CSV table of C-alpha atoms in Angstrom, one decimal:
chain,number,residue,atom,x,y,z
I,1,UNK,CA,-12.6,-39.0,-4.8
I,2,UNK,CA,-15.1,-37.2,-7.0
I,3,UNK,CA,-14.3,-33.8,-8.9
I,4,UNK,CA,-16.1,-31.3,-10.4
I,5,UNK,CA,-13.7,-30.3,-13.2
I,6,UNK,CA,-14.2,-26.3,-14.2
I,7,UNK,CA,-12.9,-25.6,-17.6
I,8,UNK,CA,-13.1,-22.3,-19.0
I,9,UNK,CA,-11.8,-22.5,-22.7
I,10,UNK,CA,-10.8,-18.9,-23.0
I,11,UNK,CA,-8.8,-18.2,-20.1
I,12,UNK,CA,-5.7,-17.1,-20.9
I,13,UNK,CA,-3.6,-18.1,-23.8
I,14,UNK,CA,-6.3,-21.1,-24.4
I,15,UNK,CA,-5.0,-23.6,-22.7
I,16,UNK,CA,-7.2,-25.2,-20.6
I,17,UNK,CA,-8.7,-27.6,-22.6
I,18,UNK,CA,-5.4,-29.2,-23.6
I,19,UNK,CA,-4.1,-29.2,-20.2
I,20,UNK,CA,-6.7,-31.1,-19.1
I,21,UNK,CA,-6.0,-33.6,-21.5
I,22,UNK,CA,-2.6,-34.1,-21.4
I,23,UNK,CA,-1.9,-33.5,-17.8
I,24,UNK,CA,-5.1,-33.7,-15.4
I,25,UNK,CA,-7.3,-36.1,-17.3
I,26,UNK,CA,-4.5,-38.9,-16.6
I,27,UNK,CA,-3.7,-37.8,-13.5
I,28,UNK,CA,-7.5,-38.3,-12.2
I,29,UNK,CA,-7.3,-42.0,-14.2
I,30,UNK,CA,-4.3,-43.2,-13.0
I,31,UNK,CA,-5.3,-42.4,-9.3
I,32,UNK,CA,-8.5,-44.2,-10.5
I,33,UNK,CA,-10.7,-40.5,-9.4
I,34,UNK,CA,-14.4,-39.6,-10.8
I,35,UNK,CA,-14.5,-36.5,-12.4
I,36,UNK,CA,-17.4,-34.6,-13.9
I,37,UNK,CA,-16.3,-31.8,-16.7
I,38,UNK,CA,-18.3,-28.6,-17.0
I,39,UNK,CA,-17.0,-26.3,-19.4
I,40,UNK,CA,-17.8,-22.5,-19.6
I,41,UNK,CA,-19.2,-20.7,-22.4
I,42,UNK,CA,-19.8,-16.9,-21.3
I,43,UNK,CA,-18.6,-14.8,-18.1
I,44,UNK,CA,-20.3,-15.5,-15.4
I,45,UNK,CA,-20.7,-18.7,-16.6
I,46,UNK,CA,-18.5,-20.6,-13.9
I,47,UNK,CA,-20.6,-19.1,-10.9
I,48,UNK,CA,-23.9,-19.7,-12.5
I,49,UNK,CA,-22.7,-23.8,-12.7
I,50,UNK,CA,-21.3,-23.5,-9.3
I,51,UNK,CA,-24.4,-22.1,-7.6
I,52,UNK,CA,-27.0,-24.2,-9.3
I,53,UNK,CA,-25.2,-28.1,-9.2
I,54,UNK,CA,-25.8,-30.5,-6.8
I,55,UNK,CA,-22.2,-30.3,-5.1
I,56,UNK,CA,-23.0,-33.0,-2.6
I,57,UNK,CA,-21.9,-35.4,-5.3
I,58,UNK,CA,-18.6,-34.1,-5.1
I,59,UNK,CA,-15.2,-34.0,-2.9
I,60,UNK,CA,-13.8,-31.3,-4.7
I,61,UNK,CA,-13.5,-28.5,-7.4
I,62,UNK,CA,-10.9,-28.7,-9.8
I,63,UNK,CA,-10.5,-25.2,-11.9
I,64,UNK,CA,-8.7,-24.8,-15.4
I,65,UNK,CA,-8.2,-20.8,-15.3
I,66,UNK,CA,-7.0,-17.7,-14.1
I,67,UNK,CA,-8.3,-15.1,-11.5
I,68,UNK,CA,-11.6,-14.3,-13.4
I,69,UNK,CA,-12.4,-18.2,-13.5
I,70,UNK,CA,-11.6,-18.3,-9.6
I,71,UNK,CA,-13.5,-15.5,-8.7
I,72,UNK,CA,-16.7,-17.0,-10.4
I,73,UNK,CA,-16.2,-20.2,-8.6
I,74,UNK,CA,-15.5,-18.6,-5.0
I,75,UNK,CA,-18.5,-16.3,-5.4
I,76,UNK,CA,-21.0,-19.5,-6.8
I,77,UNK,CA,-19.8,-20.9,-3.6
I,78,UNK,CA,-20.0,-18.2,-1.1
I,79,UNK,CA,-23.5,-17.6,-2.7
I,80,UNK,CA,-25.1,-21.2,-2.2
I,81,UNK,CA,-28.0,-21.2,0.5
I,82,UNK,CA,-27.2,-24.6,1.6
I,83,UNK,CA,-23.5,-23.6,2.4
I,84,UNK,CA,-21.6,-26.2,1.2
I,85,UNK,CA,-18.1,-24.9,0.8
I,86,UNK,CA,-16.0,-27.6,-0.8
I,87,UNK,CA,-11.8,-27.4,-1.1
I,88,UNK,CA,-11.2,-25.8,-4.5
I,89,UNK,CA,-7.9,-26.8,-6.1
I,90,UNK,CA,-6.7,-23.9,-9.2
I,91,UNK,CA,-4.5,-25.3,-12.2
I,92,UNK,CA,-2.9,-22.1,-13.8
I,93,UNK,CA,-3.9,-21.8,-17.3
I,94,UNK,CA,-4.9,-18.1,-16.7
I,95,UNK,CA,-3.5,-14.8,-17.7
I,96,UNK,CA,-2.9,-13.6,-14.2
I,97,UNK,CA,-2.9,-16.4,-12.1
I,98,UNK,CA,-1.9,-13.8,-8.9
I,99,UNK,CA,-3.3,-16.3,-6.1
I,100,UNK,CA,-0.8,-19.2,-7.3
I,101,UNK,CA,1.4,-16.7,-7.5
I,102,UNK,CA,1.5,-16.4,-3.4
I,103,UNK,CA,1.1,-20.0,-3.4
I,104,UNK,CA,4.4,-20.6,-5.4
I,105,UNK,CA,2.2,-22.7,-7.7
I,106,UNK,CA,3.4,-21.9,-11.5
I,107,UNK,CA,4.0,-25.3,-13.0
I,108,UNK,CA,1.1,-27.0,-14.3
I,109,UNK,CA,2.3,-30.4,-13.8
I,110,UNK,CA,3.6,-29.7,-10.3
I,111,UNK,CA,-0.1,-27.6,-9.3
I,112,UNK,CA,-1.8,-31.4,-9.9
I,113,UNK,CA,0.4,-33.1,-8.2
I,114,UNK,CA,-0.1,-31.4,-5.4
I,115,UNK,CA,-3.8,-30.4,-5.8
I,116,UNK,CA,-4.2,-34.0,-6.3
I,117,UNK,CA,-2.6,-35.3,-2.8
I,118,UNK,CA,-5.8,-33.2,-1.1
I,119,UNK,CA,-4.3,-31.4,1.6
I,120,UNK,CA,-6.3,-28.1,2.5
I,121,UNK,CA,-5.1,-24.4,3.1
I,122,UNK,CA,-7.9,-21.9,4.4
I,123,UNK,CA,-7.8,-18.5,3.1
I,124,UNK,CA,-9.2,-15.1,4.1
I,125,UNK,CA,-11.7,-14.0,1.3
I,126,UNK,CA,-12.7,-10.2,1.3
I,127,UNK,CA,-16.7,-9.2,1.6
I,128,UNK,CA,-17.9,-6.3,-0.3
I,129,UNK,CA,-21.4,-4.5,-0.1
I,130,UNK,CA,-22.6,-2.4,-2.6
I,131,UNK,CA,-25.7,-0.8,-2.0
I,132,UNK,CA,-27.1,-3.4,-4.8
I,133,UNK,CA,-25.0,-6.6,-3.7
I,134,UNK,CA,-22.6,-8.4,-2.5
I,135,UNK,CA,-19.2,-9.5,-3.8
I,136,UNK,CA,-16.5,-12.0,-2.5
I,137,UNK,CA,-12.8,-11.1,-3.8
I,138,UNK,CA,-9.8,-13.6,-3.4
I,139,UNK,CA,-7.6,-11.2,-4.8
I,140,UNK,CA,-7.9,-7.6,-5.4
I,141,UNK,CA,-10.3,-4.7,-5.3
I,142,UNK,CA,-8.9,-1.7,-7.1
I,143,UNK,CA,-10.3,2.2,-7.9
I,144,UNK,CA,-8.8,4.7,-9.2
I,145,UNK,CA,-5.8,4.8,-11.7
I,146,UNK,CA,-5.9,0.9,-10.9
I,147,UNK,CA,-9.8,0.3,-12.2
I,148,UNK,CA,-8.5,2.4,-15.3
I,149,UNK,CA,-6.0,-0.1,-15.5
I,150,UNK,CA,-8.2,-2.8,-15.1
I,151,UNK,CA,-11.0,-1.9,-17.5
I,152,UNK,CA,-8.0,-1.0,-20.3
I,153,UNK,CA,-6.1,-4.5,-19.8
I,154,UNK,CA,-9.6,-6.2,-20.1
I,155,UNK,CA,-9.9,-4.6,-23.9
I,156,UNK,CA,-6.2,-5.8,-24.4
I,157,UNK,CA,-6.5,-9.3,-23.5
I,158,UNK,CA,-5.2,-10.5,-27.4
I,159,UNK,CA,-1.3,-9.5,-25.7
I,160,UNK,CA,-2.1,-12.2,-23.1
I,161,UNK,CA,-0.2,-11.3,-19.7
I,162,UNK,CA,1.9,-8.2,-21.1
I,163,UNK,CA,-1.6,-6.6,-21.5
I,164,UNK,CA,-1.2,-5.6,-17.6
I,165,UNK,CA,2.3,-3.2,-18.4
I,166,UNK,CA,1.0,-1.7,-21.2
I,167,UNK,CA,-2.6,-0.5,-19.5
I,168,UNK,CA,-0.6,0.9,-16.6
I,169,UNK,CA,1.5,2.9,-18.9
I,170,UNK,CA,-0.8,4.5,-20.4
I,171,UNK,CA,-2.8,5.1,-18.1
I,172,UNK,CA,0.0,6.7,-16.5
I,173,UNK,CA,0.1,8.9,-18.7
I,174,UNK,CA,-3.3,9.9,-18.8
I,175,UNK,CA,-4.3,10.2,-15.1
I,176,UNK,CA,-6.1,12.6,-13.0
I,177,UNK,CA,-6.9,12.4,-8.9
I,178,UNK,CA,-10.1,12.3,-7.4
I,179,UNK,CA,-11.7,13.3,-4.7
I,180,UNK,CA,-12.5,10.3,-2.2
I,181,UNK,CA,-13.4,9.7,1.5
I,182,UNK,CA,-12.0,6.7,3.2
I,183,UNK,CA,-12.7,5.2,6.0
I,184,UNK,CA,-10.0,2.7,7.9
I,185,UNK,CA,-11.2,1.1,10.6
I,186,UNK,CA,-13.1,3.6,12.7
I,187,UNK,CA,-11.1,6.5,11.0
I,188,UNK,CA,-11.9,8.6,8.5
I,189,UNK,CA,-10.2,10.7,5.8
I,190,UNK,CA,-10.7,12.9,2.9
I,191,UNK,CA,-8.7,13.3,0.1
I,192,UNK,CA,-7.5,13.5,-3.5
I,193,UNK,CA,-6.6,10.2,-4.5
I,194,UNK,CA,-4.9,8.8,-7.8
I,195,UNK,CA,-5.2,4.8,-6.5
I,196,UNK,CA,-6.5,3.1,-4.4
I,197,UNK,CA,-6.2,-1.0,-4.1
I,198,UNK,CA,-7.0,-3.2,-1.2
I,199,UNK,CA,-5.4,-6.5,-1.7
I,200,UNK,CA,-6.1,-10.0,-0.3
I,201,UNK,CA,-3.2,-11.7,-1.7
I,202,UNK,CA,0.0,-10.1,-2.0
I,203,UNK,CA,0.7,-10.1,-6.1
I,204,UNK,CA,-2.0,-8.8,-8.3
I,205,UNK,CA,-1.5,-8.9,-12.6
I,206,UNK,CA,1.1,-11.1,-13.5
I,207,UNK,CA,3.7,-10.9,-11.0
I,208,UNK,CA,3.2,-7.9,-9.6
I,209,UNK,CA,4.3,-7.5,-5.7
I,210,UNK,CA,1.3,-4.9,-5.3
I,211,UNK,CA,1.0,-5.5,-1.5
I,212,UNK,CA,4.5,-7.4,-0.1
I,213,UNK,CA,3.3,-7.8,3.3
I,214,UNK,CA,-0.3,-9.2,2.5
I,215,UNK,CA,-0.4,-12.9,3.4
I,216,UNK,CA,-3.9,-15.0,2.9
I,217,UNK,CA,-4.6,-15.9,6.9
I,218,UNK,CA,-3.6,-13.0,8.5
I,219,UNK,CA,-7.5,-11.6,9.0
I,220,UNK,CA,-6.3,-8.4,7.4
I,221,UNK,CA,-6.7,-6.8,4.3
I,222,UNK,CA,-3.4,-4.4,2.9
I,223,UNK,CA,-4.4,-1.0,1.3
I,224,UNK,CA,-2.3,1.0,-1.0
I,225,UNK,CA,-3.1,4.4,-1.5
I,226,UNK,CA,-1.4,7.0,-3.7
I,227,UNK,CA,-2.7,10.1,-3.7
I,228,UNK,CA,-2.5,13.3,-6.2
I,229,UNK,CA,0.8,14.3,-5.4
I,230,UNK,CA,2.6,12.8,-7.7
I,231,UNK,CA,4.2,13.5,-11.1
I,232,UNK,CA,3.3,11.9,-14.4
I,233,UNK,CA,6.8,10.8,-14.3
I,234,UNK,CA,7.4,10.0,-10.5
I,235,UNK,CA,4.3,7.7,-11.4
I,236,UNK,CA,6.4,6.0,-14.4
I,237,UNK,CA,9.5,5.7,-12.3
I,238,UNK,CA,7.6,4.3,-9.6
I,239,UNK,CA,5.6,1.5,-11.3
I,240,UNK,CA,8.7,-1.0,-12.2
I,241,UNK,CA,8.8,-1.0,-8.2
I,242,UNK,CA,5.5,-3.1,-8.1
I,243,UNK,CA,6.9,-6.2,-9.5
I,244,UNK,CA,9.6,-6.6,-6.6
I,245,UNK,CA,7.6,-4.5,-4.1
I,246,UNK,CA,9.7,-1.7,-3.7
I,247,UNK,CA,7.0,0.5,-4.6
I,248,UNK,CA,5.7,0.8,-0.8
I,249,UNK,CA,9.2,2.6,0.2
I,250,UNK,CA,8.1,5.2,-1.5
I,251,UNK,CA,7.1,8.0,1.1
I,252,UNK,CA,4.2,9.5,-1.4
I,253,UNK,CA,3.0,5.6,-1.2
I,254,UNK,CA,0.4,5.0,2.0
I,255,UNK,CA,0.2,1.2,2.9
I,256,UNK,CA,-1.9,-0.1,5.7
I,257,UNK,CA,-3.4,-3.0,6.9
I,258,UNK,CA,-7.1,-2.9,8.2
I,259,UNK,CA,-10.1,-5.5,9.2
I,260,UNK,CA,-12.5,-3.0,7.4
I,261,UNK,CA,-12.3,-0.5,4.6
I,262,UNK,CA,-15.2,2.2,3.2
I,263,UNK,CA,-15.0,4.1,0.1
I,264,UNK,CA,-16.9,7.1,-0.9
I,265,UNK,CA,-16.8,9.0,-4.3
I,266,UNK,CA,-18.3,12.0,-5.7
I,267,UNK,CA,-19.6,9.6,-8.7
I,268,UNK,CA,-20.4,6.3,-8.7
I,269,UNK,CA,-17.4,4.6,-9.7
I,270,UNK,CA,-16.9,1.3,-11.2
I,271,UNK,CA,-14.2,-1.0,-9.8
I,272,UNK,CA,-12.1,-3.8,-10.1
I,273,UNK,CA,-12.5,-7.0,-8.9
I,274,UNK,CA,-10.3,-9.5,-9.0
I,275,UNK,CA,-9.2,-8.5,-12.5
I,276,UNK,CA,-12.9,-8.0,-13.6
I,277,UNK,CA,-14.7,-4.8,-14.3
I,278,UNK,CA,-17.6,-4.9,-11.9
I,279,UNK,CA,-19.4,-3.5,-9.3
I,280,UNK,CA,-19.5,0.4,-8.0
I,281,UNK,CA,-18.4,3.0,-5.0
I,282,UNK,CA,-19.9,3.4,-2.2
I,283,UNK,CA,-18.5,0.0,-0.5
I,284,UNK,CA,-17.9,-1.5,2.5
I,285,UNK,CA,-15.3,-4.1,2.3
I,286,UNK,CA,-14.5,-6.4,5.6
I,287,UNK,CA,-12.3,-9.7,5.9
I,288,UNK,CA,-13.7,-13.2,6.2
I,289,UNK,CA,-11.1,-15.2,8.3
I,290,UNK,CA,-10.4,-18.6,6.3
I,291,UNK,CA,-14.1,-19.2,4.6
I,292,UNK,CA,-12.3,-20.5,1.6
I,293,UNK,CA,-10.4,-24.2,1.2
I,294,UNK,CA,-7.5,-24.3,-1.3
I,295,UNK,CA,-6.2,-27.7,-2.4
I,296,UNK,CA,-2.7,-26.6,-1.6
C-alpha cells in the first residue's frame, strides 16, 4: 500500500503534525506502507494538491484534519478530469470533526487502526451549483441564522470547538428572518425564514445532532428549516436540543428529506459549507448516491 498523507498543521487545536508522528507514522512502518506527506500551508491548499498530483501512484488518502481539510480533499477529487476517486481515510485532529462523528470515529489511535485495515464505506456527497460553480459538501450546507453562525465561529477559532456554542448564542440574540423561496422536490414555497440547513451527515459543529435521521447512504439529503416565528428566547431554549436532536420535535421546526433542494434570496447570500464561508444563493443542491470512498 501507498498513501498520500494530508497534513494540515492548523487544523484544530494543532495537532496534526504530532499525531502523525507518534501514532500514524509507525503505524504505516510497522505494516511496512509507503507514504508520501504533503502538508498544507493556506486554505485551499489541500484541494489545490489533490487536483494537481499524480494519484495513480497511490492506494489511498490519508487526512490529518477536520471538516475544512475534508472538504478540500473531497472537492480536489470530485474536481479531477481523469476521475480517479481513491478511498479517503480522515484521522480527527479537527475542530469539528462532524463526519467521524456519524462514523463513531473519535479516538485517534482507534481511527488508524481501522483506517489502516482498508475496508471501504461509500457515502452520498451533496452537489451544489451556483451560477459561478460548483461545490461538493460531505457535511452541511447552511443559510440563514446558521451561515451567521458559521462566518462568526470562523473569527473565533482561538476557543477551538467551544467556538460553535458561543456564535450561536449570539447570534441568537441578534437575528432577523428573511425572505426566501424554496423549492423541495418539485414543490415550491415562499417564506420568511430564520435558518435554513441541509445536512448530509447527521451531526454538524462539534456534536451537534442537527439532523438525527440523516444517514450517509440513504440518497437523501435532510433539511431543517425554522422560520420567523419564533422568539429570541424560544430560539435560546431551543438550541441545547441540537446536541441530542430533540430540536426537530419542535412543531415551529420543519424537517424533511429530499433528493433536490433550490434556494432563492432577495440578495445574494453567502453560505456555509461544510464549516467554510463560501459560495452564494441562488443554488441548486442534488444528492450524489455513494461517489465518495471512506476508509471505514
Amino acid at each position: 500500500m501507498n498513501f498520500l498523507v494530508i497534513i494540515n498543521p492548523n487544523s484544530g487545536k494543532r495537532k496534526s503534525i504530532s499525531v502523525f508522528k507518534k501514532y500514524l507514522k509507525p503505524s504505516l512502518e510497522n505494516n511496512l506502507f509507503r507514504y508520501e506527506i504533503k502538508t498544507t500551508t493556506h486554505s485551499g491548499h489541500a484541494k489545490q494538491i489533490i487536483e494537481s498530483i499524480d494519484l495513480l501512484k497511490f492506494n489511498a488518502i490519508l487526512v490529518l484534519g477536520g471538516d475544512g481539510t475534508m472538504h478540500e480533499v473531497i472537492n480536489g477529487l470530485l474536481k479531477r478530469k481523469d476521475k480517479i476517486n481513491l478511498p479517503i481515510g480522515n484521522i480527527p485532529t479537527g475542530s469539528g470533526n462532524s463526519l467521524l462523528y456519524d462514523l463513531g470515529k473519535f479516538n485517534v489511535k482507534n481511527s488508524i487502526n481501522i483506517i489502516l485495515k482498508n475496508k471501504i464505506r461509500k457515502i452520498d456527497i451533496l452537489e451544489l451549483s451556483t451560477l459561478n460553480e460548483k461545490i461538493y459538501s460531505m457535511n452541511l450546507i447552511g443559510w440563514g441564522m446558521g451561515n451567521d453562525i458559521g462566518f462568526r465561529a470562523e473569527k473565533m477559532r482561538w476557543l477551538g470547538p467551544m467556538r460553535y456554542n458561543i456564535a450561536s448564542l449570539i447570534e441568537i440574540l441578534k437575528y432577523r428572518g428573511r425572505q426566501a423561496t424554496i423549492k423541495i422536490d418539485s414543490i415550491e414555497y415562499k417564506d420568511s425564514y430564520a435558518l435554513i440547513t441541509i445536512c448530509n451527515t447527521m451531526h454538524v459543529g462539534k456534536g451537534m445532532k442537527m439532523a438525527p435521521n440523516a444517514s450517509l447512504n440513504d440518497k437523501k439529503m435532510d433539511i431543517i428549516m425554522i422560520k420567523d416565528n419564533f422568539s429570541k428566547l424560544e430560539l435560546l431554549k431551543l438550541f441545547p436540543q441540537i446536541f441530542s436532536g430533540y430540536h426537530v420535535k419542535n412543531k415551529k421546526v420543519t424537517y424533511v428529506q429530499a433528493e433536490t433542494f433550490s434556494l432563492k434570496t432577495l440578495k445574494n447570500d453567502i453560505l456555509n459549507i461544510d464549516g467554510e464561508i463560501k459560495g452564494e444563493t441562488p443554488i441548486n443542491i442534488r444528492v450524489i448516491p455513494e461517489c465518495i470512498k471512506l476508509l471505514n
